[in-house]
Structures are given as structure tokens and as C-alpha cells.
């Protein structure tokens, strides 16, 4: 389930063995944690969040509150310690998102200074570190701090792995970028899309938006009918074919545009061939990799190249 945005996955260091944590105090006999009593916790963030969306975990209650709870509800385990700046800043973000989740997932906070054995079992090498536990086992993790938009995407993947139906959250950054694109402010749109990609490099929607900005710039001032006629009359004019493909994509004829450029790749070599190939790949990003027309065109491109 690992999110491709998380490049330094902890799971590259091997599986987590939680067997030593089983058999701890049962739920009926475990002591109340600070977050349940309202007392200060050893992990930044303080008392439990609204609706019991966050709680403190120790060896006494990890069996019930993490392993057993994760059989029905995804549990995100936050390993932190007071006095570590990244931990102090990141814990409140997770707590806010847990409260916002309204019970879809639970945040389990572990103070690594007071619970070194749990930290050892989870192979903690950085503070903070975040684990996702679903179905009684860890399924993904990341060390350090990530931007909130990326964190939300990671949490959505965790919920999906836990069988929770997740509505795609609206991203105000994308709304702003899309509005700029629709209004014709291409500079503002490009700047907004690039900012999103700087924070979330694999954001497909931002990649598609940026590609649309490129197409809009290339066709600006062109006469569509004249451009298509020029491409028809000059099949060996690579630039004319690229412009015609852009116009076809904007006109809802993406499959025709893909076929046009695959044809250019077949007929050309060297720089012209590479120029057509890169242009076609850029157009693919507008539709996305799951589009059947893109999949078909990719196969045709591979055949043309090899």
C-alpha cells in the first residue's frame, strides 16, 4: 500500500515483529492513560482529541488499543517525545486530522522515552515516526515530518487499506490553480500547479493541470482550422503535427491526437522523433494513466519505438 511519495519507507529495514507485545494487560485491567484522564501526556499534543480520536499507548494497553482495535478500525501510531521540535509540531497536526476523521481512524501516541521497548519493536530510528496498523499488523510507515496535503493522501490510502470508504477531499490549492487556468491566467495557473508539485511531486491532478497550461500556451493565437489543414498538407513538418495534436486534444479528439503523434514517431528519427515522443507523453498526463485511450496509445508508441 506504500504511497510512492514516501521514499524512505521504514519497511526497507525488515518486517516488524510485534509478537513480544502480545499478551500484555487485557483491556479490563489496564490502567487509564493520561489522555483518558485528561492529564498531560508525555507526547506533544496533550489530552485526547474530540471524540476520543487520540489516546496514549503503553505496553499495558498496546494489545487492546492498537493490535486489537486495528482489526476493526485503522490505527495510526505516532512515535514522538516532548522536546523534539519536529515531534512537538507534527503531533498537533495528526491530532487535528484524527478529530476531523470522526472515528474513521484512531491516533495512538507513543512516548518513546517512556516506552523504549515499543520503540524497539517498531524499529524506530527517527523522531517522529508514524506507523499505520491495519488488521493487527503494520502496513506502512514514514519517518520525520511531511506536508499536510501529503499526509492527507497517506491517510486516505491507510483508510482504503482498512476497508473504509473515503471521499476524495477537495484541495483548495487545486481549486485556485484550476480557476486561474479557466480564467486564462496561465502564469498564475502554472505557478499554482508548480507549487503543488513541489509539495506533492506525484500529484496527478497538478501534473495534468500543468500540461494543460502548456497546451493552452502553444495554441494561443493559432487558427484551429488552418493549423489542422497545414498538418494535413505537410505530414513531415513535425512542428505542424505537434500543434495539430494540441488542437485535437483541446477539441476532445485525444485519440486522434495520440495516433497522429505515434505516426510522427514512426516516420522520424533522432531529435524529431524524440521531440514527438516527449510531446505525446506530456499529452498523456492530461488524461491520466488509467484512461483506456492512453493505455492503447502507449502500446502503439512502444511498438513504434521498438
mmCIF file of N, CA, C and O in Angstrom, residues 6-106:
data_model
loop_
_atom_site.group_PDB
_atom_site.id
_atom_site.type_symbol
_atom_site.label_atom_id
_atom_site.label_comp_id
_atom_site.label_asym_id
_atom_site.label_seq_id
_atom_site.Cartn_x
_atom_site.Cartn_y
_atom_site.Cartn_z
ATOM 1 N N UNK A 6 6.251 8.478 -0.298
ATOM 2 C CA UNK A 6 7.085 8.184 0.858
ATOM 3 C C UNK A 6 8.281 7.399 0.361
ATOM 4 O O UNK A 6 8.217 6.200 0.172
ATOM 5 N N UNK A 7 9.387 8.066 0.136
ATOM 6 C CA UNK A 7 10.525 7.413 -0.499
ATOM 7 C C UNK A 7 11.428 6.703 0.492
ATOM 8 O O UNK A 7 12.188 5.832 0.122
ATOM 9 N N UNK A 8 11.365 7.061 1.778
ATOM 10 C CA UNK A 8 12.255 6.466 2.763
ATOM 11 C C UNK A 8 11.485 5.542 3.682
ATOM 12 O O UNK A 8 11.511 5.673 4.880
ATOM 13 N N UNK A 9 10.780 4.591 3.098
ATOM 14 C CA UNK A 9 9.931 3.705 3.883
ATOM 15 C C UNK A 9 10.733 2.918 4.903
ATOM 16 O O UNK A 9 11.792 2.363 4.601
ATOM 17 N N UNK A 10 10.245 2.855 6.124
ATOM 18 C CA UNK A 10 10.898 2.116 7.187
ATOM 19 C C UNK A 10 10.909 0.627 6.887
ATOM 20 O O UNK A 10 11.780 -0.110 7.328
ATOM 21 N N UNK A 11 9.982 0.162 6.093
ATOM 22 C CA UNK A 11 9.872 -1.262 5.850
ATOM 23 C C UNK A 11 11.012 -1.810 5.011
ATOM 24 O O UNK A 11 11.152 -3.001 4.849
ATOM 25 N N UNK A 12 11.871 -0.943 4.486
ATOM 26 C CA UNK A 12 13.062 -1.429 3.800
ATOM 27 C C UNK A 12 14.039 -2.025 4.793
ATOM 28 O O UNK A 12 14.973 -2.720 4.406
ATOM 29 N N UNK A 13 13.830 -1.789 6.087
ATOM 30 C CA UNK A 13 14.723 -2.324 7.100
ATOM 31 C C UNK A 13 14.255 -3.672 7.624
ATOM 32 O O UNK A 13 14.807 -4.222 8.560
ATOM 33 N N UNK A 14 13.180 -4.198 7.078
ATOM 34 C CA UNK A 14 12.717 -5.500 7.504
ATOM 35 C C UNK A 14 11.383 -5.444 8.196
ATOM 36 O O UNK A 14 10.870 -4.402 8.544
ATOM 37 N N UNK A 15 10.803 -6.616 8.408
ATOM 38 C CA UNK A 15 9.472 -6.720 8.999
ATOM 39 C C UNK A 15 9.510 -6.350 10.472
ATOM 40 O O UNK A 15 10.522 -6.472 11.150
ATOM 41 N N UNK A 16 8.380 -5.901 10.970
ATOM 42 C CA UNK A 16 8.241 -5.557 12.379
ATOM 43 C C UNK A 16 7.682 -6.759 13.123
ATOM 44 O O UNK A 16 6.637 -7.298 12.762
ATOM 45 N N UNK A 17 8.381 -7.193 14.164
ATOM 46 C CA UNK A 17 7.935 -8.338 14.955
ATOM 47 C C UNK A 17 7.252 -7.827 16.215
ATOM 48 O O UNK A 17 7.902 -7.320 17.125
ATOM 49 N N UNK A 18 5.921 -7.958 16.238
ATOM 50 C CA UNK A 18 5.156 -7.472 17.382
ATOM 51 C C UNK A 18 4.788 -8.581 18.358
ATOM 52 O O UNK A 18 4.029 -8.360 19.288
ATOM 53 N N UNK A 19 5.341 -9.775 18.148
ATOM 54 C CA UNK A 19 4.924 -10.906 18.976
ATOM 55 C C UNK A 19 5.230 -10.660 20.453
ATOM 56 O O UNK A 19 4.479 -11.094 21.331
ATOM 57 N N UNK A 20 6.309 -9.945 20.743
ATOM 58 C CA UNK A 20 6.669 -9.708 22.138
ATOM 59 C C UNK A 20 5.715 -8.743 22.824
ATOM 60 O O UNK A 20 5.684 -8.659 24.045
ATOM 61 N N UNK A 21 4.936 -8.015 22.029
ATOM 62 C CA UNK A 21 4.000 -7.059 22.612
ATOM 63 C C UNK A 21 2.660 -7.692 22.921
ATOM 64 O O UNK A 21 1.825 -7.091 23.565
ATOM 65 N N UNK A 22 2.434 -8.894 22.431
ATOM 66 C CA UNK A 22 1.160 -9.560 22.694
ATOM 67 C C UNK A 22 1.173 -10.138 24.101
ATOM 68 O O UNK A 22 2.222 -10.413 24.677
ATOM 69 N N UNK A 23 0.005 -10.306 24.657
ATOM 70 C CA UNK A 23 -0.085 -10.865 25.989
ATOM 71 C C UNK A 23 0.108 -9.830 27.075
ATOM 72 O O UNK A 23 0.342 -10.179 28.226
ATOM 73 N N UNK A 24 0.030 -8.559 26.725
ATOM 74 C CA UNK A 24 0.107 -7.507 27.737
ATOM 75 C C UNK A 24 -1.215 -7.429 28.466
ATOM 76 O O UNK A 24 -2.157 -8.169 28.186
ATOM 77 N N UNK A 25 -1.330 -6.514 29.389
ATOM 78 C CA UNK A 25 -2.512 -6.447 30.241
ATOM 79 C C UNK A 25 -3.782 -6.345 29.413
ATOM 80 O O UNK A 25 -3.851 -5.562 28.471
ATOM 81 N N UNK A 26 -4.828 -7.135 29.714
ATOM 82 C CA UNK A 26 -6.080 -7.049 28.973
ATOM 83 C C UNK A 26 -6.761 -5.727 29.205
ATOM 84 O O UNK A 26 -6.470 -5.028 30.168
ATOM 85 N N UNK A 27 -7.703 -5.410 28.319
ATOM 86 C CA UNK A 27 -8.372 -4.110 28.383
ATOM 87 C C UNK A 27 -9.047 -3.883 29.720
ATOM 88 O O UNK A 27 -9.089 -2.777 30.229
ATOM 89 N N UNK A 28 -9.609 -4.939 30.311
ATOM 90 C CA UNK A 28 -10.369 -4.771 31.545
ATOM 91 C C UNK A 28 -9.490 -4.392 32.723
ATOM 92 O O UNK A 28 -9.958 -3.841 33.703
ATOM 93 N N UNK A 29 -8.163 -4.725 32.636
ATOM 94 C CA UNK A 29 -7.313 -4.468 33.786
ATOM 95 C C UNK A 29 -6.267 -3.398 33.530
ATOM 96 O O UNK A 29 -5.496 -3.074 34.415
ATOM 97 N N UNK A 30 -6.200 -2.853 32.316
ATOM 98 C CA UNK A 30 -5.153 -1.883 32.035
ATOM 99 C C UNK A 30 -5.466 -0.567 32.747
ATOM 100 O O UNK A 30 -6.613 -0.166 32.872
ATOM 101 N N UNK A 31 -4.426 0.123 33.181
ATOM 102 C CA UNK A 31 -4.646 1.413 33.838
ATOM 103 C C UNK A 31 -5.063 2.463 32.834
ATOM 104 O O UNK A 31 -4.761 2.368 31.655
ATOM 105 N N UNK A 32 -5.761 3.483 33.325
ATOM 106 C CA UNK A 32 -6.163 4.582 32.451
ATOM 107 C C UNK A 32 -4.932 5.355 32.019
ATOM 108 O O UNK A 32 -4.003 5.568 32.797
ATOM 109 N N UNK A 33 -4.906 5.766 30.764
ATOM 110 C CA UNK A 33 -3.786 6.548 30.251
ATOM 111 C C UNK A 33 -4.032 8.013 30.527
ATOM 112 O O UNK A 33 -5.164 8.433 30.777
ATOM 113 N N UNK A 34 -2.965 8.821 30.470
ATOM 114 C CA UNK A 34 -3.148 10.260 30.713
ATOM 115 C C UNK A 34 -4.166 10.874 29.791
ATOM 116 O O UNK A 34 -4.915 11.755 30.193
ATOM 117 N N UNK A 35 -4.216 10.433 28.509
ATOM 118 C CA UNK A 35 -5.150 11.064 27.587
ATOM 119 C C UNK A 35 -6.585 10.732 27.935
ATOM 120 O O UNK A 35 -7.501 11.445 27.578
ATOM 121 N N UNK A 36 -6.797 9.599 28.634
ATOM 122 C CA UNK A 36 -8.152 9.230 29.024
ATOM 123 C C UNK A 36 -8.589 9.948 30.289
ATOM 124 O O UNK A 36 -9.777 10.126 30.531
ATOM 125 N N UNK A 37 -7.608 10.353 31.107
ATOM 126 C CA UNK A 37 -7.956 11.032 32.355
ATOM 127 C C UNK A 37 -7.925 12.536 32.230
ATOM 128 O O UNK A 37 -8.376 13.255 33.100
ATOM 129 N N UNK A 38 -7.333 13.009 31.097
ATOM 130 C CA UNK A 38 -7.235 14.450 30.906
ATOM 131 C C UNK A 38 -5.934 15.022 31.408
ATOM 132 O O UNK A 38 -5.697 16.214 31.304
ATOM 133 N N UNK A 39 -5.033 14.161 31.972
ATOM 134 C CA UNK A 39 -3.744 14.633 32.445
ATOM 135 C C UNK A 39 -2.820 14.869 31.269
ATOM 136 O O UNK A 39 -3.013 14.318 30.191
ATOM 137 N N UNK A 40 -1.767 15.656 31.436
ATOM 138 C CA UNK A 40 -0.836 15.912 30.342
ATOM 139 C C UNK A 40 -0.186 14.617 29.878
ATOM 140 O O UNK A 40 0.085 13.726 30.680
ATOM 141 N N UNK A 41 0.094 14.510 28.626
ATOM 142 C CA UNK A 41 0.749 13.321 28.090
ATOM 143 C C UNK A 41 2.231 13.573 27.933
ATOM 144 O O UNK A 41 2.696 14.703 27.933
ATOM 145 N N UNK A 42 2.996 12.480 27.739
ATOM 146 C CA UNK A 42 4.420 12.603 27.509
ATOM 147 C C UNK A 42 4.738 12.884 26.063
ATOM 148 O O UNK A 42 5.892 13.092 25.706
ATOM 149 N N UNK A 43 3.741 12.837 25.186
ATOM 150 C CA UNK A 43 3.924 13.110 23.766
ATOM 151 C C UNK A 43 3.284 14.445 23.467
ATOM 152 O O UNK A 43 2.209 14.741 23.980
ATOM 153 N N UNK A 44 3.919 15.283 22.663
ATOM 154 C CA UNK A 44 3.316 16.580 22.336
ATOM 155 C C UNK A 44 1.891 16.435 21.858
ATOM 156 O O UNK A 44 1.566 15.520 21.122
ATOM 157 N N UNK A 45 1.037 17.327 22.288
ATOM 158 C CA UNK A 45 -0.338 17.275 21.826
ATOM 159 C C UNK A 45 -1.329 17.285 22.964
ATOM 160 O O UNK A 45 -2.462 17.684 22.804
ATOM 161 N N UNK A 46 -0.904 16.821 24.154
ATOM 162 C CA UNK A 46 -1.769 16.939 25.312
ATOM 163 C C UNK A 46 -2.861 15.902 25.375
ATOM 164 O O UNK A 46 -2.733 14.791 24.872
ATOM 165 N N UNK A 47 -4.026 16.224 25.975
ATOM 166 C CA UNK A 47 -5.104 15.286 26.210
ATOM 167 C C UNK A 47 -5.725 14.766 24.928
ATOM 168 O O UNK A 47 -5.427 15.228 23.845
ATOM 169 N N UNK A 48 -6.615 13.806 25.089
ATOM 170 C CA UNK A 48 -7.272 13.183 23.937
ATOM 171 C C UNK A 48 -8.033 14.216 23.125
ATOM 172 O O UNK A 48 -8.558 15.176 23.656
ATOM 173 N N UNK A 49 -8.064 13.989 21.816
ATOM 174 C CA UNK A 49 -8.801 14.891 20.948
ATOM 175 C C UNK A 49 -10.281 14.595 21.031
ATOM 176 O O UNK A 49 -10.704 13.593 21.583
ATOM 177 N N UNK A 50 -11.078 15.461 20.403
ATOM 178 C CA UNK A 50 -12.529 15.335 20.461
ATOM 179 C C UNK A 50 -12.984 13.976 19.970
ATOM 180 O O UNK A 50 -12.503 13.463 18.971
ATOM 181 N N UNK A 51 -13.926 13.407 20.708
ATOM 182 C CA UNK A 51 -14.495 12.135 20.287
ATOM 183 C C UNK A 51 -13.599 10.946 20.553
ATOM 184 O O UNK A 51 -13.846 9.854 20.056
ATOM 185 N N UNK A 52 -12.510 11.118 21.359
ATOM 186 C CA UNK A 52 -11.635 10.000 21.642
ATOM 187 C C UNK A 52 -10.855 9.543 20.430
ATOM 188 O O UNK A 52 -10.517 8.369 20.312
ATOM 189 N N UNK A 53 -10.538 10.460 19.515
ATOM 190 C CA UNK A 53 -9.833 10.088 18.292
ATOM 191 C C UNK A 53 -8.356 9.853 18.522
ATOM 192 O O UNK A 53 -7.672 9.346 17.649
ATOM 193 N N UNK A 54 -7.826 10.234 19.687
ATOM 194 C CA UNK A 54 -6.421 10.018 20.004
ATOM 195 C C UNK A 54 -6.288 9.545 21.446
ATOM 196 O O UNK A 54 -7.059 9.941 22.320
ATOM 197 N N UNK A 55 -5.314 8.681 21.673
ATOM 198 C CA UNK A 55 -5.068 8.190 23.015
ATOM 199 C C UNK A 55 -3.600 7.871 23.161
ATOM 200 O O UNK A 55 -2.876 7.699 22.167
ATOM 201 N N UNK A 56 -3.129 7.796 24.402
ATOM 202 C CA UNK A 56 -1.742 7.444 24.676
ATOM 203 C C UNK A 56 -1.618 5.942 24.838
ATOM 204 O O UNK A 56 -2.505 5.276 25.397
ATOM 205 N N UNK A 57 -0.524 5.394 24.353
ATOM 206 C CA UNK A 57 -0.328 3.945 24.353
ATOM 207 C C UNK A 57 0.949 3.593 25.101
ATOM 208 O O UNK A 57 1.983 4.248 24.945
ATOM 209 N N UNK A 58 0.855 2.547 25.914
ATOM 210 C CA UNK A 58 1.996 1.988 26.628
ATOM 211 C C UNK A 58 1.980 0.480 26.432
ATOM 212 O O UNK A 58 1.084 -0.065 25.770
ATOM 213 N N UNK A 59 2.946 -0.205 27.026
ATOM 214 C CA UNK A 59 2.949 -1.670 26.939
ATOM 215 C C UNK A 59 1.688 -2.258 27.571
ATOM 216 O O UNK A 59 1.232 -3.334 27.185
ATOM 217 N N UNK A 60 1.117 -1.533 28.542
ATOM 218 C CA UNK A 60 -0.046 -2.062 29.251
ATOM 219 C C UNK A 60 -1.286 -2.116 28.380
ATOM 220 O O UNK A 60 -2.164 -2.956 28.599
ATOM 221 N N UNK A 61 -1.391 -1.236 27.392
ATOM 222 C CA UNK A 61 -2.631 -1.203 26.611
ATOM 223 C C UNK A 61 -2.437 -1.340 25.106
ATOM 224 O O UNK A 61 -3.391 -1.233 24.353
ATOM 225 N N UNK A 62 -1.214 -1.589 24.659
ATOM 226 C CA UNK A 62 -0.992 -1.646 23.220
ATOM 227 C C UNK A 62 -1.727 -2.821 22.575
ATOM 228 O O UNK A 62 -2.187 -2.729 21.438
ATOM 229 N N UNK A 63 -1.854 -3.921 23.319
ATOM 230 C CA UNK A 63 -2.573 -5.076 22.769
ATOM 231 C C UNK A 63 -4.009 -4.692 22.405
ATOM 232 O O UNK A 63 -4.482 -4.962 21.295
ATOM 233 N N UNK A 64 -4.691 -4.022 23.328
ATOM 234 C CA UNK A 64 -6.095 -3.683 23.102
ATOM 235 C C UNK A 64 -6.256 -2.460 22.207
ATOM 236 O O UNK A 64 -7.079 -2.454 21.295
ATOM 237 N N UNK A 65 -5.454 -1.427 22.463
ATOM 238 C CA UNK A 65 -5.699 -0.154 21.802
ATOM 239 C C UNK A 65 -5.085 -0.040 20.401
ATOM 240 O O UNK A 65 -5.502 0.808 19.616
ATOM 241 N N UNK A 66 -4.112 -0.893 20.100
ATOM 242 C CA UNK A 66 -3.510 -0.863 18.765
ATOM 243 C C UNK A 66 -3.794 -2.147 18.014
ATOM 244 O O UNK A 66 -4.462 -2.152 16.978
ATOM 245 N N UNK A 67 -3.296 -3.276 18.531
ATOM 246 C CA UNK A 67 -3.404 -4.527 17.782
ATOM 247 C C UNK A 67 -4.857 -4.976 17.624
ATOM 248 O O UNK A 67 -5.314 -5.264 16.515
ATOM 249 N N UNK A 68 -5.599 -5.020 18.737
ATOM 250 C CA UNK A 68 -6.985 -5.486 18.649
ATOM 251 C C UNK A 68 -7.885 -4.440 17.989
ATOM 252 O O UNK A 68 -8.744 -4.768 17.166
ATOM 253 N N UNK A 69 -7.696 -3.187 18.331
ATOM 254 C CA UNK A 69 -8.527 -2.136 17.743
ATOM 255 C C UNK A 69 -8.356 -2.082 16.232
ATOM 256 O O UNK A 69 -9.315 -1.827 15.487
ATOM 257 N N UNK A 70 -7.130 -2.330 15.756
ATOM 258 C CA UNK A 70 -6.866 -2.237 14.319
ATOM 259 C C UNK A 70 -7.579 -3.320 13.523
ATOM 260 O O UNK A 70 -7.625 -3.251 12.290
ATOM 261 N N UNK A 71 -8.137 -4.324 14.184
ATOM 262 C CA UNK A 71 -8.911 -5.347 13.481
ATOM 263 C C UNK A 71 -10.204 -4.775 12.920
ATOM 264 O O UNK A 71 -10.767 -5.308 11.962
ATOM 265 N N UNK A 72 -10.680 -3.682 13.511
ATOM 266 C CA UNK A 72 -11.930 -3.075 13.049
ATOM 267 C C UNK A 72 -11.758 -1.622 12.605
ATOM 268 O O UNK A 72 -12.547 -1.130 11.808
ATOM 269 N N UNK A 73 -10.729 -0.945 13.122
ATOM 270 C CA UNK A 73 -10.511 0.465 12.809
ATOM 271 C C UNK A 73 -9.029 0.707 12.570
ATOM 272 O O UNK A 73 -8.209 0.318 13.399
ATOM 273 N N UNK A 74 -8.650 1.329 11.451
ATOM 274 C CA UNK A 74 -7.237 1.630 11.234
ATOM 275 C C UNK A 74 -6.670 2.464 12.376
ATOM 276 O O UNK A 74 -7.311 3.387 12.865
ATOM 277 N N UNK A 75 -5.464 2.119 12.792
ATOM 278 C CA UNK A 75 -4.788 2.840 13.866
ATOM 279 C C UNK A 75 -3.490 3.435 13.326
ATOM 280 O O UNK A 75 -2.687 2.738 12.706
ATOM 281 N N UNK A 76 -3.318 4.718 13.550
ATOM 282 C CA UNK A 76 -2.076 5.399 13.184
ATOM 283 C C UNK A 76 -1.290 5.617 14.466
ATOM 284 O O UNK A 76 -1.765 6.265 15.395
ATOM 285 N N UNK A 77 -0.093 5.044 14.520
ATOM 286 C CA UNK A 77 0.729 5.119 15.729
ATOM 287 C C UNK A 77 1.792 6.196 15.537
ATOM 288 O O UNK A 77 2.609 6.123 14.614
ATOM 289 N N UNK A 78 1.768 7.185 16.411
ATOM 290 C CA UNK A 78 2.713 8.296 16.361
ATOM 291 C C UNK A 78 3.770 8.098 17.438
ATOM 292 O O UNK A 78 3.463 8.043 18.625
ATOM 293 N N UNK A 79 5.026 7.966 17.037
ATOM 294 C CA UNK A 79 6.140 7.835 17.968
ATOM 295 C C UNK A 79 6.831 9.186 18.084
ATOM 296 O O UNK A 79 7.389 9.698 17.107
ATOM 297 N N UNK A 80 6.756 9.769 19.271
ATOM 298 C CA UNK A 80 7.352 11.077 19.478
ATOM 299 C C UNK A 80 7.892 11.212 20.880
ATOM 300 O O UNK A 80 7.890 10.259 21.674
ATOM 301 N N UNK A 81 8.371 12.406 21.190
ATOM 302 C CA UNK A 81 8.881 12.690 22.525
ATOM 303 C C UNK A 81 8.885 14.191 22.715
ATOM 304 O O UNK A 81 9.220 14.941 21.790
ATOM 305 N N UNK A 82 8.502 14.615 23.902
ATOM 306 C CA UNK A 82 8.478 16.040 24.203
ATOM 307 C C UNK A 82 9.886 16.617 24.116
ATOM 308 O O UNK A 82 10.863 15.981 24.514
ATOM 309 N N UNK A 83 9.987 17.813 23.556
ATOM 310 C CA UNK A 83 11.278 18.469 23.459
ATOM 311 C C UNK A 83 11.940 18.338 22.109
ATOM 312 O O UNK A 83 12.921 19.028 21.839
ATOM 313 N N UNK A 84 11.397 17.465 21.237
ATOM 314 C CA UNK A 84 11.902 17.350 19.867
ATOM 315 C C UNK A 84 11.045 18.255 18.982
ATOM 316 O O UNK A 84 9.843 18.020 18.852
ATOM 317 N N UNK A 85 11.632 19.286 18.366
ATOM 318 C CA UNK A 85 10.830 20.278 17.628
ATOM 319 C C UNK A 85 9.900 19.661 16.589
ATOM 320 O O UNK A 85 8.718 20.036 16.514
ATOM 321 N N UNK A 86 10.408 18.738 15.772
ATOM 322 C CA UNK A 86 9.551 18.144 14.740
ATOM 323 C C UNK A 86 8.388 17.382 15.367
ATOM 324 O O UNK A 86 7.262 17.429 14.887
ATOM 325 N N UNK A 87 8.678 16.677 16.465
ATOM 326 C CA UNK A 87 7.632 15.933 17.155
ATOM 327 C C UNK A 87 6.604 16.875 17.753
ATOM 328 O O UNK A 87 5.394 16.664 17.634
ATOM 329 N N UNK A 88 7.083 17.951 18.382
ATOM 330 C CA UNK A 88 6.172 18.919 19.000
ATOM 331 C C UNK A 88 5.241 19.553 17.971
ATOM 332 O O UNK A 88 4.080 19.840 18.262
ATOM 333 N N UNK A 89 5.757 19.786 16.753
ATOM 334 C CA UNK A 89 4.962 20.462 15.734
ATOM 335 C C UNK A 89 4.033 19.512 14.976
ATOM 336 O O UNK A 89 2.947 19.913 14.559
ATOM 337 N N UNK A 90 4.464 18.261 14.818
ATOM 338 C CA UNK A 90 3.710 17.327 13.973
ATOM 339 C C UNK A 90 2.570 16.655 14.731
ATOM 340 O O UNK A 90 1.517 16.351 14.152
ATOM 341 N N UNK A 91 2.739 16.429 16.020
ATOM 342 C CA UNK A 91 1.697 15.759 16.798
ATOM 343 C C UNK A 91 0.360 16.490 16.733
ATOM 344 O O UNK A 91 -0.678 15.862 16.499
ATOM 345 N N UNK A 92 0.319 17.815 16.914
ATOM 346 C CA UNK A 92 -0.976 18.510 16.846
ATOM 347 C C UNK A 92 -1.648 18.395 15.482
ATOM 348 O O UNK A 92 -2.878 18.390 15.388
ATOM 349 N N UNK A 93 -0.852 18.300 14.408
ATOM 350 C CA UNK A 93 -1.432 18.150 13.072
ATOM 351 C C UNK A 93 -2.156 16.810 12.980
ATOM 352 O O UNK A 93 -3.302 16.733 12.511
ATOM 353 N N UNK A 94 -1.511 15.758 13.448
ATOM 354 C CA UNK A 94 -2.138 14.437 13.430
ATOM 355 C C UNK A 94 -3.382 14.407 14.315
ATOM 356 O O UNK A 94 -4.398 13.806 13.957
ATOM 357 N N UNK A 95 -3.305 15.052 15.463
ATOM 358 C CA UNK A 95 -4.457 15.061 16.366
ATOM 359 C C UNK A 95 -5.643 15.791 15.745
ATOM 360 O O UNK A 95 -6.790 15.345 15.864
ATOM 361 N N UNK A 96 -5.363 16.886 15.070
ATOM 362 C CA UNK A 96 -6.438 17.626 14.409
ATOM 363 C C UNK A 96 -7.078 16.787 13.305
ATOM 364 O O UNK A 96 -8.314 16.752 13.170
ATOM 365 N N UNK A 97 -6.269 16.093 12.529
ATOM 366 C CA UNK A 97 -6.807 15.257 11.457
ATOM 367 C C UNK A 97 -7.561 14.051 12.023
ATOM 368 O O UNK A 97 -8.547 13.602 11.439
ATOM 369 N N UNK A 98 -7.101 13.532 13.158
ATOM 370 C CA UNK A 98 -7.809 12.420 13.791
ATOM 371 C C UNK A 98 -9.192 12.862 14.250
ATOM 372 O O UNK A 98 -10.191 12.154 14.061
ATOM 373 N N UNK A 99 -9.269 14.049 14.851
ATOM 374 C CA UNK A 99 -10.567 14.577 15.270
ATOM 375 C C UNK A 99 -11.457 14.832 14.063
ATOM 376 O O UNK A 99 -12.658 14.544 14.080
ATOM 377 N N UNK A 100 -10.858 15.335 13.004
ATOM 378 C CA UNK A 100 -11.600 15.600 11.769
ATOM 379 C C UNK A 100 -12.134 14.301 11.163
ATOM 380 O O UNK A 100 -13.199 14.277 10.549
ATOM 381 N N UNK A 101 -11.383 13.211 11.356
ATOM 382 C CA UNK A 101 -11.795 11.908 10.813
ATOM 383 C C UNK A 101 -13.005 11.320 11.491
ATOM 384 O O UNK A 101 -13.617 10.378 10.974
ATOM 385 N N UNK A 102 -13.370 11.839 12.647
ATOM 386 C CA UNK A 102 -14.608 11.442 13.346
ATOM 387 C C UNK A 102 -14.742 9.934 13.500
ATOM 388 O O UNK A 102 -15.791 9.357 13.244
ATOM 389 N N UNK A 103 -13.655 9.279 13.933
ATOM 390 C CA UNK A 103 -13.740 7.854 14.223
ATOM 391 C C UNK A 103 -13.376 6.933 13.083
ATOM 392 O O UNK A 103 -13.367 5.713 13.256
ATOM 393 N N UNK A 104 -13.069 7.472 11.897
ATOM 394 C CA UNK A 104 -12.659 6.601 10.796
ATOM 395 C C UNK A 104 -11.323 5.945 11.087
ATOM 396 O O UNK A 104 -11.039 4.859 10.595
ATOM 397 N N UNK A 105 -10.478 6.616 11.855
ATOM 398 C CA UNK A 105 -9.209 6.050 12.285
ATOM 399 C C UNK A 105 -8.860 6.614 13.650
ATOM 400 O O UNK A 105 -9.427 7.616 14.074
ATOM 401 N N UNK A 106 -7.959 5.964 14.332
ATOM 402 C CA UNK A 106 -7.587 6.366 15.684
ATOM 403 C C UNK A 106 -6.094 6.658 15.721
ATOM 404 O O UNK A 106 -5.287 5.933 15.126
#
